[in-house]
Amino acid sequence: MSLRTELGVENPDDFYARLIALHEGLTTEQSHKINAKVILLLANHVGDTDVLNEVLDYVEKNLGSE
């Protein structure tokens, strides 16, 4: 299975706005905890170790391409 990197989220701007709103008024530590919880819940939902490793490989290779 190849990692899907094209946009696949319905209403991505709404999702992004809600994600950012979760961080409002929080400390850096609290924001990091929220990010970790979101990542771990999504990883659990995906559940495929090969796909999750593809995600980590992709992110590692593309760290400087923002």
Short mmCIF file of N, CA, C and O in Angstrom, two decimals:
data_model
loop_
_atom_site.label_atom_id
_atom_site.label_comp_id
_atom_site.label_asym_id
_atom_site.label_seq_id
_atom_site.Cartn_x
_atom_site.Cartn_y
_atom_site.Cartn_z
N MET A 1 0.85 -1.18 0.00
CA MET A 1 0.00 0.00 0.00
C MET A 1 0.89 1.24 0.00
O MET A 1 1.83 1.34 0.77
N SER A 2 0.55 2.17 -0.84
CA SER A 2 1.32 3.40 -0.92
C SER A 2 0.62 4.50 -0.12
O SER A 2 -0.61 4.62 -0.16
N LEU A 3 1.39 5.27 0.56
CA LEU A 3 0.86 6.34 1.39
C LEU A 3 0.12 7.37 0.54
O LEU A 3 0.65 7.85 -0.46
N ARG A 4 -1.09 7.68 0.91
CA ARG A 4 -1.90 8.66 0.20
C ARG A 4 -1.57 10.04 0.75
O ARG A 4 -1.83 10.33 1.92
N THR A 5 -1.02 10.91 -0.07
CA THR A 5 -0.64 12.24 0.38
C THR A 5 -1.49 13.34 -0.24
O THR A 5 -1.37 14.51 0.15
N GLU A 6 -2.36 12.98 -1.17
CA GLU A 6 -3.25 14.00 -1.74
C GLU A 6 -4.37 14.31 -0.75
O GLU A 6 -4.68 13.51 0.12
N LEU A 7 -4.96 15.47 -0.91
CA LEU A 7 -6.01 15.93 0.00
C LEU A 7 -7.17 14.95 0.01
O LEU A 7 -7.71 14.58 -1.03
N GLY A 8 -7.56 14.51 1.19
CA GLY A 8 -8.65 13.55 1.31
C GLY A 8 -9.63 13.91 2.40
O GLY A 8 -10.56 13.16 2.67
N VAL A 9 -9.44 15.05 3.04
CA VAL A 9 -10.30 15.48 4.14
C VAL A 9 -11.41 16.36 3.59
O VAL A 9 -11.14 17.33 2.88
N GLU A 10 -12.64 16.01 3.92
CA GLU A 10 -13.76 16.86 3.55
C GLU A 10 -13.71 18.12 4.39
O GLU A 10 -13.52 18.07 5.60
N ASN A 11 -13.84 19.27 3.77
CA ASN A 11 -13.78 20.58 4.44
C ASN A 11 -12.48 20.75 5.25
O ASN A 11 -12.52 20.96 6.47
N PRO A 12 -11.34 20.68 4.58
CA PRO A 12 -10.06 20.76 5.30
C PRO A 12 -9.88 22.06 6.07
O PRO A 12 -9.28 22.07 7.15
N ASP A 13 -10.40 23.17 5.55
CA ASP A 13 -10.25 24.44 6.26
C ASP A 13 -11.01 24.43 7.58
O ASP A 13 -10.53 24.96 8.59
N ASP A 14 -12.18 23.81 7.60
CA ASP A 14 -12.96 23.70 8.84
C ASP A 14 -12.24 22.82 9.86
O ASP A 14 -12.19 23.14 11.05
N PHE A 15 -11.68 21.71 9.37
CA PHE A 15 -10.94 20.82 10.26
C PHE A 15 -9.73 21.54 10.85
O PHE A 15 -9.48 21.48 12.05
N TYR A 16 -8.99 22.25 9.99
CA TYR A 16 -7.80 22.97 10.45
C TYR A 16 -8.18 24.03 11.48
O TYR A 16 -7.52 24.16 12.52
N ALA A 17 -9.24 24.77 11.22
CA ALA A 17 -9.68 25.82 12.15
C ALA A 17 -10.04 25.21 13.50
O ALA A 17 -9.71 25.77 14.55
N ARG A 18 -10.71 24.08 13.48
CA ARG A 18 -11.08 23.43 14.75
C ARG A 18 -9.85 22.93 15.49
O ARG A 18 -9.74 23.05 16.72
N LEU A 19 -8.90 22.36 14.74
CA LEU A 19 -7.66 21.89 15.35
C LEU A 19 -6.89 23.04 15.99
O LEU A 19 -6.41 22.93 17.13
N ILE A 20 -6.78 24.15 15.29
CA ILE A 20 -6.09 25.32 15.84
C ILE A 20 -6.83 25.87 17.05
O ILE A 20 -6.22 26.26 18.05
N ALA A 21 -8.16 25.88 17.00
CA ALA A 21 -8.96 26.38 18.12
C ALA A 21 -8.74 25.56 19.39
O ALA A 21 -8.82 26.10 20.50
N LEU A 22 -8.45 24.27 19.24
CA LEU A 22 -8.16 23.43 20.41
C LEU A 22 -6.96 23.94 21.20
O LEU A 22 -6.86 23.71 22.39
N HIS A 23 -6.06 24.63 20.52
CA HIS A 23 -4.81 25.08 21.15
C HIS A 23 -4.90 26.46 21.77
O HIS A 23 -4.00 26.86 22.51
N GLU A 24 -5.96 27.17 21.50
CA GLU A 24 -6.08 28.55 22.00
C GLU A 24 -6.08 28.59 23.53
O GLU A 24 -6.82 27.85 24.18
N GLY A 25 -5.22 29.43 24.07
CA GLY A 25 -5.15 29.62 25.51
C GLY A 25 -4.38 28.55 26.26
O GLY A 25 -4.34 28.58 27.49
N LEU A 26 -3.78 27.61 25.54
CA LEU A 26 -3.04 26.54 26.20
C LEU A 26 -1.56 26.87 26.30
O LEU A 26 -1.03 27.66 25.52
N THR A 27 -0.90 26.22 27.22
CA THR A 27 0.55 26.32 27.31
C THR A 27 1.15 25.46 26.19
O THR A 27 0.46 24.64 25.57
N THR A 28 2.43 25.64 25.96
CA THR A 28 3.12 24.82 24.96
C THR A 28 3.01 23.34 25.32
O THR A 28 2.75 22.50 24.45
N GLU A 29 3.18 23.03 26.59
CA GLU A 29 3.09 21.63 27.04
C GLU A 29 1.70 21.06 26.78
O GLU A 29 1.57 19.92 26.31
N GLN A 30 0.67 21.82 27.06
CA GLN A 30 -0.70 21.35 26.81
C GLN A 30 -0.94 21.15 25.31
O GLN A 30 -1.59 20.18 24.92
N SER A 31 -0.41 22.05 24.50
CA SER A 31 -0.55 21.90 23.04
C SER A 31 0.15 20.64 22.54
O SER A 31 -0.38 19.93 21.69
N HIS A 32 1.33 20.37 23.08
CA HIS A 32 2.05 19.15 22.70
C HIS A 32 1.25 17.91 23.09
O HIS A 32 1.22 16.93 22.33
N LYS A 33 0.63 17.95 24.24
CA LYS A 33 -0.18 16.81 24.69
C LYS A 33 -1.38 16.60 23.76
O LYS A 33 -1.72 15.46 23.43
N ILE A 34 -2.02 17.68 23.34
CA ILE A 34 -3.15 17.57 22.40
C ILE A 34 -2.67 16.95 21.09
O ILE A 34 -3.30 16.04 20.55
N ASN A 35 -1.55 17.45 20.57
CA ASN A 35 -1.01 16.91 19.32
C ASN A 35 -0.71 15.42 19.45
O ASN A 35 -1.03 14.63 18.55
N ALA A 36 -0.10 15.04 20.56
CA ALA A 36 0.22 13.63 20.78
C ALA A 36 -1.04 12.78 20.84
O ALA A 36 -1.10 11.69 20.25
N LYS A 37 -2.07 13.26 21.51
CA LYS A 37 -3.31 12.50 21.61
C LYS A 37 -3.97 12.34 20.24
O LYS A 37 -4.45 11.25 19.89
N VAL A 38 -3.98 13.41 19.45
CA VAL A 38 -4.57 13.33 18.10
C VAL A 38 -3.79 12.32 17.26
O VAL A 38 -4.39 11.46 16.59
N ILE A 39 -2.47 12.41 17.30
CA ILE A 39 -1.64 11.49 16.51
C ILE A 39 -1.87 10.05 16.93
O ILE A 39 -2.05 9.16 16.08
N LEU A 40 -1.88 9.79 18.22
CA LEU A 40 -2.04 8.42 18.70
C LEU A 40 -3.43 7.86 18.41
O LEU A 40 -3.57 6.68 18.05
N LEU A 41 -4.46 8.69 18.52
CA LEU A 41 -5.81 8.23 18.19
C LEU A 41 -5.94 7.92 16.70
O LEU A 41 -6.53 6.90 16.31
N LEU A 42 -5.37 8.78 15.85
CA LEU A 42 -5.41 8.52 14.41
C LEU A 42 -4.59 7.28 14.05
O LEU A 42 -5.00 6.48 13.21
N ALA A 43 -3.43 7.12 14.68
CA ALA A 43 -2.61 5.94 14.43
C ALA A 43 -3.35 4.67 14.83
O ALA A 43 -3.33 3.67 14.11
N ASN A 44 -4.03 4.72 15.95
CA ASN A 44 -4.82 3.58 16.39
C ASN A 44 -5.94 3.28 15.41
O ASN A 44 -6.22 2.13 15.10
N HIS A 45 -6.56 4.32 14.89
CA HIS A 45 -7.65 4.15 13.92
C HIS A 45 -7.14 3.52 12.63
O HIS A 45 -7.76 2.62 12.09
N VAL A 46 -5.96 3.97 12.17
CA VAL A 46 -5.36 3.39 10.96
C VAL A 46 -4.99 1.94 11.24
O VAL A 46 -5.34 1.05 10.46
N GLY A 47 -4.26 1.73 12.30
CA GLY A 47 -3.97 0.39 12.78
C GLY A 47 -3.00 -0.44 11.95
O GLY A 47 -2.66 -1.55 12.35
N ASP A 48 -2.55 0.03 10.83
CA ASP A 48 -1.66 -0.73 9.95
C ASP A 48 -0.23 -0.23 10.16
O ASP A 48 0.11 0.89 9.77
N THR A 49 0.61 -1.08 10.73
CA THR A 49 1.98 -0.69 11.05
C THR A 49 2.76 -0.28 9.81
O THR A 49 3.56 0.66 9.87
N ASP A 50 2.54 -0.95 8.69
CA ASP A 50 3.24 -0.58 7.46
C ASP A 50 2.89 0.84 7.03
O ASP A 50 3.76 1.62 6.65
N VAL A 51 1.61 1.19 7.10
CA VAL A 51 1.17 2.53 6.73
C VAL A 51 1.74 3.55 7.71
O VAL A 51 2.23 4.61 7.31
N LEU A 52 1.70 3.25 8.99
CA LEU A 52 2.22 4.17 9.99
C LEU A 52 3.73 4.39 9.80
O LEU A 52 4.21 5.52 9.94
N ASN A 53 4.46 3.34 9.44
CA ASN A 53 5.89 3.50 9.17
C ASN A 53 6.11 4.32 7.90
O ASN A 53 7.06 5.12 7.84
N GLU A 54 5.24 4.18 6.90
CA GLU A 54 5.33 5.01 5.71
C GLU A 54 5.13 6.48 6.07
O GLU A 54 5.81 7.36 5.52
N VAL A 55 4.20 6.75 6.96
CA VAL A 55 3.95 8.12 7.41
C VAL A 55 5.21 8.69 8.06
O VAL A 55 5.65 9.81 7.73
N LEU A 56 5.80 7.94 8.97
CA LEU A 56 7.01 8.42 9.65
C LEU A 56 8.15 8.62 8.67
O LEU A 56 8.88 9.63 8.75
N ASP A 57 8.31 7.69 7.72
CA ASP A 57 9.36 7.84 6.70
C ASP A 57 9.12 9.08 5.85
O ASP A 57 10.05 9.85 5.58
N TYR A 58 7.89 9.31 5.44
CA TYR A 58 7.54 10.45 4.61
C TYR A 58 7.83 11.76 5.34
O TYR A 58 8.44 12.66 4.80
N VAL A 59 7.41 11.84 6.59
CA VAL A 59 7.62 13.06 7.38
C VAL A 59 9.11 13.31 7.59
O VAL A 59 9.59 14.42 7.44
N GLU A 60 9.83 12.25 7.90
CA GLU A 60 11.27 12.39 8.13
C GLU A 60 11.97 12.91 6.87
O GLU A 60 12.85 13.79 6.95
N LYS A 61 11.59 12.42 5.71
CA LYS A 61 12.23 12.82 4.45
C LYS A 61 11.80 14.21 4.00
O LYS A 61 12.50 14.85 3.22
N ASN A 62 10.66 14.70 4.46
CA ASN A 62 10.11 15.96 4.00
C ASN A 62 10.06 17.04 5.08
O ASN A 62 9.29 17.99 4.96
N LEU A 63 10.87 16.91 6.10
CA LEU A 63 10.88 17.89 7.19
C LEU A 63 11.16 19.31 6.73
O LEU A 63 10.53 20.25 7.19
N GLY A 64 12.07 19.48 5.80
CA GLY A 64 12.46 20.81 5.38
C GLY A 64 11.73 21.34 4.18
O GLY A 64 12.05 22.40 3.66
N SER A 65 10.68 20.66 3.73
CA SER A 65 10.00 21.08 2.50
C SER A 65 8.72 21.86 2.74
O SER A 65 7.82 21.85 1.92
N GLU A 66 8.64 22.55 3.85
CA GLU A 66 7.42 23.33 4.15
C GLU A 66 7.54 24.72 3.62
O GLU A 66 8.53 25.32 3.55
#
